[in-house]
Short mmCIF file of C-alpha atoms in Angstrom, two decimals:
data_model
loop_
_atom_site.label_atom_id
_atom_site.label_comp_id
_atom_site.label_asym_id
_atom_site.label_seq_id
_atom_site.Cartn_x
_atom_site.Cartn_y
_atom_site.Cartn_z
CA MET A 25 13.90 -3.80 -36.61
CA LEU A 26 13.73 -5.66 -33.31
CA GLN A 27 17.36 -5.54 -32.48
CA ASN A 28 17.27 -1.48 -32.56
CA LEU A 29 14.93 -1.51 -29.47
CA PRO A 30 16.10 -1.50 -25.88
CA ILE A 31 16.19 -4.82 -24.17
CA PRO A 32 14.09 -3.75 -21.16
CA PHE A 33 11.50 -2.58 -23.51
CA LEU A 34 11.41 -5.97 -25.31
CA VAL A 35 11.13 -7.90 -22.03
CA LEU A 36 8.50 -5.75 -20.67
CA SER A 37 6.39 -5.87 -23.99
CA PHE A 38 6.86 -9.79 -24.09
CA LEU A 39 5.62 -9.99 -20.56
CA THR A 40 2.81 -7.68 -21.09
CA ILE A 41 1.41 -9.51 -24.09
CA LEU A 42 1.77 -12.76 -22.61
CA SER A 43 -0.12 -11.86 -19.51
CA ALA A 44 -2.65 -10.05 -21.31
CA LEU A 45 -3.29 -13.34 -23.55
CA TYR A 46 -3.57 -15.32 -20.23
CA VAL A 47 -6.36 -12.95 -18.95
CA VAL A 48 -8.31 -13.84 -22.10
CA THR A 49 -7.71 -17.44 -22.29
CA SER A 50 -7.59 -18.53 -18.43
CA LYS A 51 -10.67 -20.55 -17.55
CA ASN A 52 -10.50 -19.48 -13.94
CA PRO A 53 -11.81 -15.87 -13.39
CA VAL A 54 -9.52 -15.21 -10.28
CA HIS A 55 -6.40 -16.21 -12.39
CA SER A 56 -7.57 -13.94 -15.07
CA VAL A 57 -7.79 -10.92 -12.81
CA LEU A 58 -4.54 -11.74 -11.23
CA ALA A 59 -3.09 -11.68 -14.68
CA LEU A 60 -4.79 -8.42 -15.33
CA ILE A 61 -3.29 -7.01 -12.25
CA PHE A 62 0.24 -8.35 -13.45
CA THR A 63 -0.50 -6.54 -16.95
CA PHE A 64 -1.17 -3.32 -15.22
CA PHE A 65 2.23 -3.66 -13.43
CA THR A 66 4.15 -4.12 -16.66
CA ILE A 67 2.29 -1.24 -18.22
CA SER A 68 3.36 0.90 -15.15
CA ALA A 69 6.92 -0.24 -16.06
CA HIS A 70 6.55 0.99 -19.47
CA TYR A 71 5.47 4.31 -18.28
CA VAL A 72 8.63 4.39 -15.86
CA LEU A 73 10.80 3.55 -19.00
CA LEU A 74 9.18 6.59 -20.84
CA ASN A 75 10.12 8.64 -17.75
CA ALA A 76 6.42 9.16 -16.82
CA GLN A 77 6.50 8.39 -13.16
CA PHE A 78 3.44 10.12 -12.14
CA LEU A 79 1.45 8.12 -14.69
CA ALA A 80 2.98 4.85 -13.58
CA VAL A 81 2.13 5.37 -10.07
CA VAL A 82 -1.48 6.58 -10.62
CA ASN A 83 -2.00 3.71 -12.95
CA LEU A 84 -0.82 1.37 -10.07
CA ILE A 85 -3.05 3.20 -7.63
CA VAL A 86 -6.26 3.50 -9.68
CA TYR A 87 -6.24 0.37 -11.64
CA ALA A 88 -4.24 -2.27 -9.61
CA GLY A 89 -4.87 -0.93 -6.30
CA ALA A 90 -8.45 0.08 -6.39
CA ILE A 91 -10.55 -1.19 -9.24
CA MET A 92 -8.83 -4.79 -9.46
CA VAL A 93 -9.39 -5.11 -5.66
CA LEU A 94 -13.11 -4.76 -6.19
CA PHE A 95 -12.90 -7.04 -9.11
CA LEU A 96 -11.15 -9.69 -7.11
CA PHE A 97 -13.46 -9.00 -4.27
CA VAL A 98 -16.52 -9.59 -6.17
CA LEU A 99 -15.03 -12.77 -7.86
CA MET A 100 -14.08 -14.23 -4.46
CA LEU A 101 -17.48 -13.64 -3.04
CA LEU A 102 -19.43 -15.34 -5.88
CA ASN A 103 -16.65 -18.01 -5.81
CA LEU A 104 -17.21 -18.78 -9.50
CA SER A 105 -16.01 -22.24 -10.87
CA LYS A 106 -15.93 -24.20 -14.06
CA GLU A 107 -19.24 -25.87 -12.86
CA SER A 108 -21.23 -22.67 -12.23
CA GLU A 109 -20.02 -20.88 -15.10
CA PRO A 110 -22.92 -20.26 -17.76
CA VAL A 111 -22.16 -21.68 -21.04
CA LYS A 112 -22.09 -19.25 -23.83
CA SER A 113 -22.15 -19.82 -27.55
CA ASN A 114 -19.33 -19.38 -29.88
CA TRP A 115 -20.96 -16.42 -31.46
CA TRP A 116 -19.93 -14.41 -28.36
CA GLY A 117 -16.26 -15.14 -28.78
CA ILE A 118 -16.39 -14.36 -32.54
CA ALA A 119 -18.12 -10.97 -31.92
CA ALA A 120 -15.76 -9.99 -29.20
CA ALA A 121 -12.85 -10.94 -31.27
CA ILE A 122 -14.17 -8.73 -34.22
CA SER A 123 -14.89 -5.84 -32.00
CA ALA A 124 -11.61 -5.95 -30.21
CA GLY A 125 -9.71 -6.39 -33.62
CA SER A 126 -11.25 -3.40 -34.99
CA LEU A 127 -10.54 -1.32 -31.83
CA LEU A 128 -6.87 -2.39 -32.22
CA LEU A 129 -6.94 -1.40 -35.89
CA ILE A 130 -8.29 2.06 -35.05
CA ILE A 131 -5.80 2.64 -32.23
CA THR A 132 -2.91 1.54 -34.44
CA ALA A 133 -4.14 3.87 -37.17
CA ALA A 134 -4.53 6.90 -34.76
CA PHE A 135 -1.02 6.34 -33.52
CA GLN A 136 0.50 6.13 -36.83
CA VAL A 137 -0.84 9.87 -37.48
CA SER A 138 -0.40 11.23 -33.84
CA GLY A 139 2.94 9.35 -33.15
CA GLU A 140 4.67 11.22 -35.61
CA ALA A 141 3.36 14.57 -34.45
CA VAL A 142 4.39 13.81 -30.86
CA ALA A 143 7.85 12.75 -31.85
CA LYS A 144 8.39 15.94 -33.67
CA ASN A 145 7.27 17.96 -30.81
CA PRO A 146 8.67 16.27 -27.61
CA VAL A 147 7.73 18.04 -24.36
CA GLU A 148 10.27 18.16 -21.48
CA GLY A 149 9.13 16.09 -18.54
CA ILE A 150 5.66 15.84 -19.64
CA GLY A 151 5.06 12.85 -17.47
CA LEU A 152 6.25 14.23 -14.19
CA VAL A 153 3.76 15.88 -11.79
CA LYS A 154 4.61 19.59 -12.16
CA ALA A 155 4.46 19.69 -16.02
CA LEU A 156 1.14 17.43 -16.09
CA GLY A 157 -0.38 19.66 -13.36
CA LYS A 158 0.42 22.77 -15.30
CA VAL A 159 -1.01 21.57 -18.49
CA LEU A 160 -4.12 20.03 -16.89
CA PHE A 161 -5.07 23.21 -15.19
CA THR A 162 -4.35 25.63 -17.96
CA ARG A 163 -4.74 24.26 -21.39
CA PHE A 164 -7.12 21.45 -20.62
CA VAL A 165 -8.91 22.99 -17.57
CA VAL A 166 -12.42 22.64 -19.17
CA PRO A 167 -12.18 18.98 -20.20
CA PHE A 168 -10.50 18.14 -16.65
CA GLU A 169 -13.29 19.91 -14.80
CA LEU A 170 -15.99 18.13 -16.94
CA THR A 171 -14.39 14.74 -16.15
CA GLY A 172 -14.47 15.71 -12.41
CA ILE A 173 -18.31 16.50 -12.62
CA LEU A 174 -18.76 13.12 -14.55
CA PHE A 175 -17.02 11.31 -11.73
CA LEU A 176 -19.12 13.11 -9.15
CA ALA A 177 -22.34 12.16 -11.07
CA ALA A 178 -21.16 8.54 -11.17
CA MET A 179 -20.52 8.50 -7.35
CA VAL A 180 -23.76 10.04 -6.71
CA GLY A 181 -25.47 7.33 -8.99
CA ALA A 182 -23.80 4.56 -7.43
CA VAL A 183 -24.76 5.70 -3.92
CA LEU A 184 -28.34 6.13 -5.07
CA LEU A 185 -28.30 2.66 -6.61
CA GLY A 186 -26.95 1.23 -3.57
CA LYS A 187 -29.59 2.57 -1.50
CA ARG A 188 -32.64 0.48 -0.76
CA GLU A 189 -35.97 1.99 -1.78
CA LYS A 190 -38.52 2.47 0.90
CA ALA A 191 -41.22 1.02 -1.20
CA VAL A 192 -39.07 -2.22 -1.78
CA ASP A 193 -38.43 -2.36 2.04
CA ALA A 194 -42.04 -2.06 2.62
CA LEU A 195 -42.76 -4.77 0.13
CA ILE A 196 -40.23 -7.20 1.70
CA SER A 197 -41.51 -6.64 5.26
CA LYS A 198 -45.07 -7.35 3.98
CA GLU A 199 -44.11 -10.39 2.43
CA GLU A 200 -42.02 -11.62 5.37
CA SER A 201 -45.18 -10.83 7.72
CA ASN A 202 -47.51 -12.84 5.33
CA GLY A 203 -45.15 -15.72 4.82
CA MET B 17 24.57 4.90 -14.09
CA ASP B 18 28.06 4.51 -13.10
CA SER B 19 29.24 1.49 -11.43
CA ALA B 20 30.08 3.16 -8.24
CA LEU B 21 26.80 4.55 -7.83
CA PHE B 22 25.11 1.21 -8.59
CA LEU B 23 27.27 -0.81 -6.04
CA GLU B 24 26.64 2.01 -3.40
CA LYS B 25 22.73 1.75 -4.07
CA LEU B 26 23.00 -1.97 -3.85
CA ILE B 27 24.78 -2.02 -0.60
CA LEU B 28 22.33 0.48 0.72
CA ILE B 29 19.47 -1.73 -0.29
CA VAL B 30 21.01 -4.84 1.32
CA VAL B 31 21.74 -2.93 4.55
CA ILE B 32 18.26 -1.28 4.79
CA LEU B 33 16.72 -4.65 4.09
CA ALA B 34 18.77 -6.47 6.72
CA ILE B 35 17.99 -3.72 9.18
CA THR B 36 14.30 -3.88 8.49
CA LEU B 37 14.23 -7.58 9.09
CA VAL B 38 16.20 -7.47 12.39
CA MET B 39 14.06 -4.70 13.48
CA ALA B 40 10.99 -6.70 12.78
CA LEU B 41 12.50 -9.70 14.50
CA TYR B 42 13.18 -7.74 17.59
CA PHE B 43 9.45 -6.11 17.44
CA THR B 44 8.20 -9.39 18.00
CA PHE B 45 10.22 -9.67 21.24
CA GLY B 46 9.43 -5.99 22.02
CA GLU B 47 5.61 -6.69 21.51
CA ARG B 48 5.78 -9.67 23.98
CA LYS B 49 7.79 -7.75 26.51
CA ILE B 50 5.37 -4.67 26.14
CA ALA B 51 2.44 -6.95 26.52
CA ALA B 52 3.92 -8.57 29.67
CA PHE B 53 4.60 -5.17 31.14
CA PHE B 54 0.84 -3.93 30.32
CA GLN B 55 -0.35 -7.01 32.08
CA ASP B 56 1.80 -7.00 34.93
CA ARG B 57 4.06 -10.26 34.08
CA LEU B 58 7.71 -10.86 33.08
CA GLY B 59 7.44 -11.95 29.38
CA PRO B 60 9.89 -13.88 27.68
CA ASN B 61 13.17 -14.32 29.77
CA ARG B 62 14.38 -17.82 29.42
CA VAL B 63 16.44 -17.77 26.18
CA GLY B 64 19.71 -15.78 26.46
CA PRO B 65 20.30 -12.69 28.80
CA PHE B 66 16.91 -11.10 29.37
CA GLY B 67 15.48 -13.48 26.85
CA LEU B 68 17.18 -11.56 24.12
CA LEU B 69 17.68 -14.69 21.79
CA GLN B 70 13.99 -15.33 22.15
CA PRO B 71 13.08 -14.14 18.41
CA PHE B 72 15.80 -16.50 16.96
CA ALA B 73 14.31 -19.35 19.06
CA ASP B 74 10.71 -18.31 17.60
CA GLY B 75 12.28 -18.18 13.93
CA GLY B 76 13.91 -21.44 14.29
CA LYS B 77 10.81 -23.10 15.67
CA LEU B 78 8.54 -21.66 12.79
CA LEU B 79 11.27 -22.85 10.23
CA PHE B 80 11.41 -26.46 11.40
CA LYS B 81 7.65 -26.79 11.52
CA GLU B 82 5.93 -29.02 9.07
CA GLU B 83 4.96 -27.26 5.77
CA ILE B 84 1.28 -28.14 5.05
CA ILE B 85 -0.53 -27.22 1.87
CA PRO B 86 -4.29 -28.17 2.22
CA LYS B 87 -5.55 -30.50 -0.22
CA ASN B 88 -8.18 -28.37 -1.84
CA ALA B 89 -6.08 -25.24 -1.94
CA GLU B 90 -4.94 -23.37 -5.04
CA LYS B 91 -1.39 -24.39 -4.53
CA TRP B 92 0.56 -21.76 -6.57
CA LEU B 93 -1.59 -18.86 -5.12
CA PHE B 94 -1.19 -20.44 -1.76
CA ILE B 95 2.42 -20.11 -1.89
CA LEU B 96 2.36 -16.78 -3.74
CA GLY B 97 0.18 -15.09 -0.97
CA PRO B 98 2.77 -14.85 1.72
CA GLY B 99 5.55 -13.93 -0.71
CA ILE B 100 3.39 -11.00 -2.18
CA ALA B 101 2.70 -9.82 1.56
CA MET B 102 6.62 -9.99 2.38
CA ILE B 103 7.52 -8.19 -0.89
CA VAL B 104 5.03 -5.37 -0.66
CA ALA B 105 5.94 -4.79 3.14
CA THR B 106 9.83 -4.39 2.11
CA ILE B 107 9.78 -2.15 -0.87
CA THR B 108 8.30 0.87 0.70
CA SER B 109 11.54 1.38 2.44
CA ALA B 110 13.07 2.40 -0.90
CA VAL B 111 11.85 6.15 -0.72
CA ILE B 112 12.24 6.75 2.89
CA PRO B 113 15.19 9.32 3.72
CA TRP B 114 17.08 7.89 6.77
CA GLY B 115 19.46 10.85 6.91
CA THR B 116 21.14 13.23 4.59
CA SER B 117 24.32 11.78 3.72
CA LEU B 118 27.35 10.01 5.18
CA PRO B 119 31.00 10.39 3.93
CA ILE B 120 32.28 6.83 3.37
CA PHE B 121 35.51 6.28 1.52
CA GLY B 122 35.59 9.83 0.07
CA ARG B 123 31.89 9.32 -1.32
CA ASP B 124 29.06 11.32 -0.14
CA VAL B 125 26.54 8.41 0.32
CA GLN B 126 22.87 9.55 0.30
CA LEU B 127 20.97 7.72 2.83
CA GLN B 128 17.87 6.98 0.61
CA VAL B 129 17.58 4.30 -1.97
CA ALA B 130 15.50 6.29 -4.45
CA ASP B 131 14.73 10.11 -4.16
CA VAL B 132 12.03 10.01 -6.66
CA ASN B 133 9.91 13.07 -7.09
CA ILE B 134 6.69 11.16 -6.42
CA GLY B 135 7.68 9.54 -2.94
CA VAL B 136 4.22 10.12 -1.28
CA LEU B 137 2.39 8.68 -4.26
CA TYR B 138 4.66 5.68 -4.42
CA ILE B 139 3.89 4.89 -0.79
CA MET B 140 0.12 5.21 -1.56
CA GLY B 141 0.57 2.83 -4.49
CA ILE B 142 2.40 0.24 -2.18
CA VAL B 143 -0.37 0.67 0.24
CA SER B 144 -3.14 -0.01 -2.19
CA ILE B 145 -1.44 -3.09 -3.43
CA GLY B 146 -0.71 -4.27 -0.01
CA VAL B 147 -4.11 -6.01 0.20
CA TYR B 148 -3.40 -8.55 -2.24
CA GLY B 149 -1.13 -10.77 -0.13
CA ILE B 150 -3.87 -11.22 2.30
CA MET B 151 -6.52 -11.52 -0.21
CA ILE B 152 -4.78 -14.07 -2.39
CA GLY B 153 -3.68 -16.05 0.73
CA GLY B 154 -7.20 -16.04 2.13
CA TRP B 155 -9.00 -17.14 -1.07
CA ALA B 156 -6.49 -19.81 -2.06
CA SER B 157 -6.85 -21.61 1.32
CA ASN B 158 -10.11 -22.61 0.25
CA ASN B 159 -11.59 -22.29 3.68
CA LYS B 160 -14.53 -20.20 4.78
CA TYR B 161 -12.84 -18.72 7.67
CA SER B 162 -9.92 -17.51 5.96
CA LEU B 163 -12.17 -16.19 3.04
CA TYR B 164 -14.00 -14.19 5.65
CA GLY B 165 -10.83 -13.00 7.02
CA ALA B 166 -9.29 -11.92 3.75
CA ILE B 167 -12.65 -10.18 2.73
CA ARG B 168 -12.87 -8.31 5.96
CA ALA B 169 -9.27 -7.19 5.60
CA SER B 170 -9.69 -6.12 2.22
CA ALA B 171 -12.86 -3.99 2.62
CA GLN B 172 -11.21 -2.49 5.79
CA MET B 173 -7.93 -1.64 3.78
CA ILE B 174 -10.00 0.05 0.88
CA SER B 175 -12.10 1.93 3.31
CA TYR B 176 -9.04 3.27 5.38
CA GLU B 177 -6.88 3.93 2.27
CA LEU B 178 -9.12 6.79 1.24
CA SER B 179 -8.81 8.69 4.40
CA MET B 180 -5.14 8.03 4.65
CA GLY B 181 -4.71 9.54 1.09
CA LEU B 182 -6.86 12.55 1.97
CA ALA B 183 -4.86 13.17 5.01
CA LEU B 184 -1.62 13.17 3.13
CA ILE B 185 -2.94 15.30 0.49
CA ALA B 186 -3.37 17.99 2.93
CA VAL B 187 0.42 17.80 3.71
CA VAL B 188 1.10 17.69 0.14
CA MET B 189 -0.76 20.97 -0.31
CA MET B 190 0.99 22.54 2.44
CA SER B 191 4.54 21.65 1.52
CA GLY B 192 3.98 21.85 -2.23
CA THR B 193 6.10 18.66 -2.90
CA LEU B 194 5.63 14.98 -3.41
CA SER B 195 9.20 14.04 -2.62
CA LEU B 196 9.63 12.78 1.05
CA ARG B 197 13.20 13.94 1.10
CA GLU B 198 12.10 17.65 0.09
CA MET B 199 9.30 17.18 2.59
CA VAL B 200 11.74 16.33 5.54
CA GLU B 201 14.18 19.27 4.43
CA GLN B 202 11.20 21.75 4.98
CA GLN B 203 10.89 20.53 8.56
CA VAL B 204 14.02 22.08 10.01
CA GLY B 205 14.68 22.09 13.71
CA LEU B 206 11.17 21.85 15.49
CA ASN B 207 9.16 23.23 12.37
CA TRP B 208 7.34 19.80 12.05
CA ASN B 209 4.25 19.34 10.12
CA VAL B 210 2.38 17.95 12.97
CA TRP B 211 1.88 21.37 14.50
CA TYR B 212 0.03 22.49 11.35
CA GLN B 213 -1.78 19.39 10.74
CA PRO B 214 -2.79 17.86 14.06
CA LEU B 215 -6.00 16.61 12.64
CA GLY B 216 -4.40 15.09 9.61
CA PHE B 217 -1.82 13.23 11.93
CA ILE B 218 -4.37 11.74 14.07
CA LEU B 219 -6.33 10.58 10.79
CA PHE B 220 -3.09 9.15 9.34
CA LEU B 221 -2.14 7.35 12.65
CA THR B 222 -5.60 5.75 12.87
CA CYS B 223 -5.50 4.66 9.23
CA ALA B 224 -1.82 3.33 9.82
CA LEU B 225 -3.18 1.07 12.39
CA ALA B 226 -6.04 -0.10 10.14
CA GLU B 227 -3.74 -0.56 7.17
CA CYS B 228 -1.29 -2.76 9.33
CA ASN B 229 -4.35 -4.91 10.61
CA ARG B 230 -3.19 -3.82 14.04
CA ALA B 231 -5.59 -4.04 17.03
CA PRO B 232 -8.12 -2.21 17.51
CA PHE B 233 -8.51 -2.90 13.86
CA ASP B 234 -7.39 -6.51 13.53
CA LEU B 235 -10.81 -7.89 12.49
CA ALA B 236 -9.12 -9.78 9.85
CA GLU B 237 -7.66 -12.23 12.42
CA CYS B 238 -10.29 -12.09 14.98
CA GLU B 239 -9.74 -15.26 16.86
CA THR B 240 -13.09 -15.45 18.56
CA GLU B 241 -15.03 -15.28 15.37
CA LEU B 242 -12.65 -16.62 12.52
CA ILE B 243 -10.46 -18.88 14.65
CA GLY B 244 -7.41 -17.05 13.16
CA GLY B 245 -8.63 -15.24 9.94
CA TYR B 246 -6.80 -15.12 6.67
CA HIS B 247 -3.72 -17.17 7.69
CA VAL B 248 -5.67 -20.06 9.46
CA GLU B 249 -4.38 -22.66 7.05
CA TYR B 250 -0.89 -21.47 6.97
CA SER B 251 2.02 -23.25 8.69
CA SER B 252 5.67 -23.01 9.16
CA MET B 253 7.54 -20.13 7.44
CA LYS B 254 4.58 -19.24 5.26
CA LEU B 255 2.86 -18.23 8.48
CA GLY B 256 6.10 -16.73 9.56
CA PHE B 257 6.07 -14.35 6.45
CA TYR B 258 2.52 -13.19 7.20
CA LEU B 259 3.26 -12.53 10.89
CA PHE B 260 6.56 -11.00 9.86
CA SER B 261 5.13 -8.71 7.31
CA GLU B 262 2.84 -7.13 9.83
CA TYR B 263 5.79 -5.89 11.94
CA ILE B 264 7.58 -4.74 8.75
CA ASN B 265 4.61 -2.83 7.82
CA MET B 266 4.44 -1.37 11.34
CA PHE B 267 8.09 -0.38 11.14
CA ILE B 268 7.73 1.30 7.71
CA SER B 269 4.53 2.98 8.49
CA SER B 270 6.20 4.39 11.58
CA ALA B 271 9.14 5.70 9.43
CA VAL B 272 6.70 7.34 6.99
CA MET B 273 4.94 9.02 9.92
CA ALA B 274 8.07 10.14 11.32
CA CYS B 275 9.31 11.59 7.85
CA VAL B 276 5.81 13.28 6.98
CA TYR B 277 4.64 14.69 10.38
CA PHE B 278 7.58 14.64 12.76
CA GLY B 279 10.46 16.05 10.74
CA GLY B 280 12.30 12.61 9.82
CA TYR B 281 15.87 13.17 10.74
CA ASN B 282 15.58 16.64 11.75
CA PHE B 283 16.35 17.57 15.43
CA PRO B 284 16.87 21.02 16.94
CA GLY B 285 20.36 22.30 17.05
CA MET B 286 21.33 20.10 13.94
CA HIS B 287 23.25 23.16 12.40
CA LEU B 288 25.64 23.22 15.29
CA ILE B 289 27.30 19.83 14.39
CA SER B 290 29.87 20.45 11.64
CA ASP B 291 31.47 17.27 11.18
CA PRO B 292 29.40 15.42 8.49
CA MET B 293 30.15 11.85 9.77
CA ILE B 294 28.73 12.57 13.24
CA LEU B 295 25.75 14.59 11.79
CA GLY B 296 24.83 11.66 9.47
CA ILE B 297 24.99 9.30 12.41
CA ALA B 298 23.14 11.66 14.76
CA GLN B 299 20.38 12.04 12.16
CA VAL B 300 19.92 8.36 11.55
CA ALA B 301 19.76 7.88 15.39
CA VAL B 302 17.15 10.53 15.76
CA MET B 303 15.21 8.92 12.87
CA PHE B 304 15.28 5.55 14.57
CA ALA B 305 14.12 7.18 17.91
CA LYS B 306 11.23 8.46 16.36
CA ILE B 307 10.39 5.27 14.65
CA PHE B 308 10.80 3.46 18.00
CA PHE B 309 8.37 5.66 19.63
CA PHE B 310 5.67 5.19 17.00
CA VAL B 311 6.07 1.44 17.18
CA PHE B 312 5.88 1.58 20.75
CA LEU B 313 2.65 3.55 20.39
CA PHE B 314 1.29 0.96 18.22
CA MET B 315 1.99 -1.60 20.81
CA TRP B 316 0.49 0.40 23.59
CA ILE B 317 -2.67 0.83 21.50
CA ARG B 318 -2.97 -2.76 20.87
CA TRP B 319 -2.62 -3.82 24.42
CA THR B 320 -4.86 -1.09 25.74
CA LEU B 321 -7.84 -0.90 23.49
CA PRO B 322 -10.35 -3.77 22.80
CA ARG B 323 -11.23 -4.76 19.26
CA PHE B 324 -13.92 -2.97 17.32
CA ARG B 325 -17.07 -4.50 16.04
CA TYR B 326 -17.19 -4.69 12.22
CA ASP B 327 -20.01 -2.25 11.73
CA GLN B 328 -18.43 0.04 14.06
CA LEU B 329 -15.17 -0.09 12.32
CA MET B 330 -16.95 0.58 8.81
CA ARG B 331 -19.07 3.43 10.36
CA LEU B 332 -15.85 5.16 11.76
CA GLY B 333 -14.07 4.71 8.47
CA TRP B 334 -16.83 6.09 6.15
CA LYS B 335 -18.87 8.42 8.11
CA ALA B 336 -16.14 9.95 10.58
CA MET B 337 -12.71 9.57 9.15
CA ILE B 338 -13.45 10.60 5.40
CA PRO B 339 -15.67 13.65 6.40
CA LEU B 340 -13.02 14.86 8.90
CA ALA B 341 -10.23 14.20 6.27
CA LEU B 342 -12.38 16.24 3.43
CA LEU B 343 -12.66 19.13 6.00
CA ASN B 344 -8.93 19.05 6.84
CA MET B 345 -8.16 19.22 3.36
CA LEU B 346 -10.56 22.07 2.57
CA ALA B 347 -9.23 24.12 5.50
CA THR B 348 -5.74 23.50 4.54
CA GLY B 349 -6.53 24.75 1.01
CA ALA B 350 -8.26 27.78 2.42
CA VAL B 351 -5.35 28.70 4.68
CA SER B 352 -2.78 28.35 2.09
CA LEU B 353 -4.92 30.28 -0.33
CA PHE B 354 -5.09 33.13 2.24
CA ASN B 355 -1.28 32.93 2.80
CA SER B 356 -0.31 33.12 -0.82
CA GLN B 357 -2.68 35.94 -1.74
CA GLY B 358 -5.05 37.18 0.95
CA PHE B 359 -8.82 37.48 0.51
#
């Protein structure tokens, strides 16, 4: 079965899985994040192979360019090392493995059903900007707008959480004046 | 893909890369000459006629300096940092149209490496990963000054990327395309986007300065506070790569500005030239004239304005640039809606 697949796909998949494994197994959190960034790059390359250039670039901008920068930022500020890392019991690892494994099972099962349906009705240039924009703003306009509202709510929430409350400020200044 | 096209693209990539590197080399010379002019002195004039060989002397010196990797540094990441900075700086040139085409050996050679239909997004993507070179280098040095520099640089780049994207979206809404070539083709003659998007252009220029870590936004390498910023532990050609990538970034962002706002290779009276060879060369020349103007502008600003304070920089980014960019986007949307169907 493997020899029927195109070589770029095989190479990319190998790299993706290898770097994804390194994300989990690496002891150094900064190395983990860098490996995760590399994984996003290879996934973007997969999108390009599928002729979905828009998704490829958006994946890079959003995940590799924005979210991972913040991850790296926090890790560098905390400067975690092996000594300062809290020791967790093995049960955490087992629980994580079980939940990730069941997620993998569900996704594979879902793709077995939907993959055939997609293969039967391919849409011309669905990954390109024009086609995607049309679909998003006509057929899926309600979910799209709802996602927008969700993002706005998350943004407002983040700003609110980041804001210091007046009562806390007053408490801090009181303690400072006492001490 | 047929092999002739493959060869053509390969040669084009090599030529563009070589031109970019030579340009960056001579921008360092230009920067010193311009700085000298602004400060009423002569500048480098000892090596070669008018000091023209100075960049090669500088490069040779950097190359033969001792390579030092600090004992406590993360060795591989320390080496990776400047490499990423350099790669990211050079790959943006892939989507920039330098001219329409040149007839060479009977083939119509398109003067653009890849005419992808998401050119503008590609540039935004590269800009957004541009911060990794500085961040990784600064962190791997294991020095608190370089870590401060790296963190300052990344916070600054994230902040200004947002308004840069918003300024670009207004142009995309107006021209209705994400391809840089189509965008340039729409700006025939003097029908440049800058007349319709003056605010967007000023926002983009400011963000470009911040993204390139150029003064007045060069907080990442603020000598007085950080002794040198993210590259304080670097020596030899690794330092050279960091310094070089700054000039390449400047060259490429000038090219992007020329394409998006100033009509790229278009010039008035272009339709009067019928010979495709002369037309192609003239277009490339016009494109480079525009790029040189912007690079000069970058240098002019650097040697005129003092550096911002960090809180001023953040306040400008979040409280002035982003609201203005949003307003610009809203106004552009309203005007294009009015133009297309009236109220």
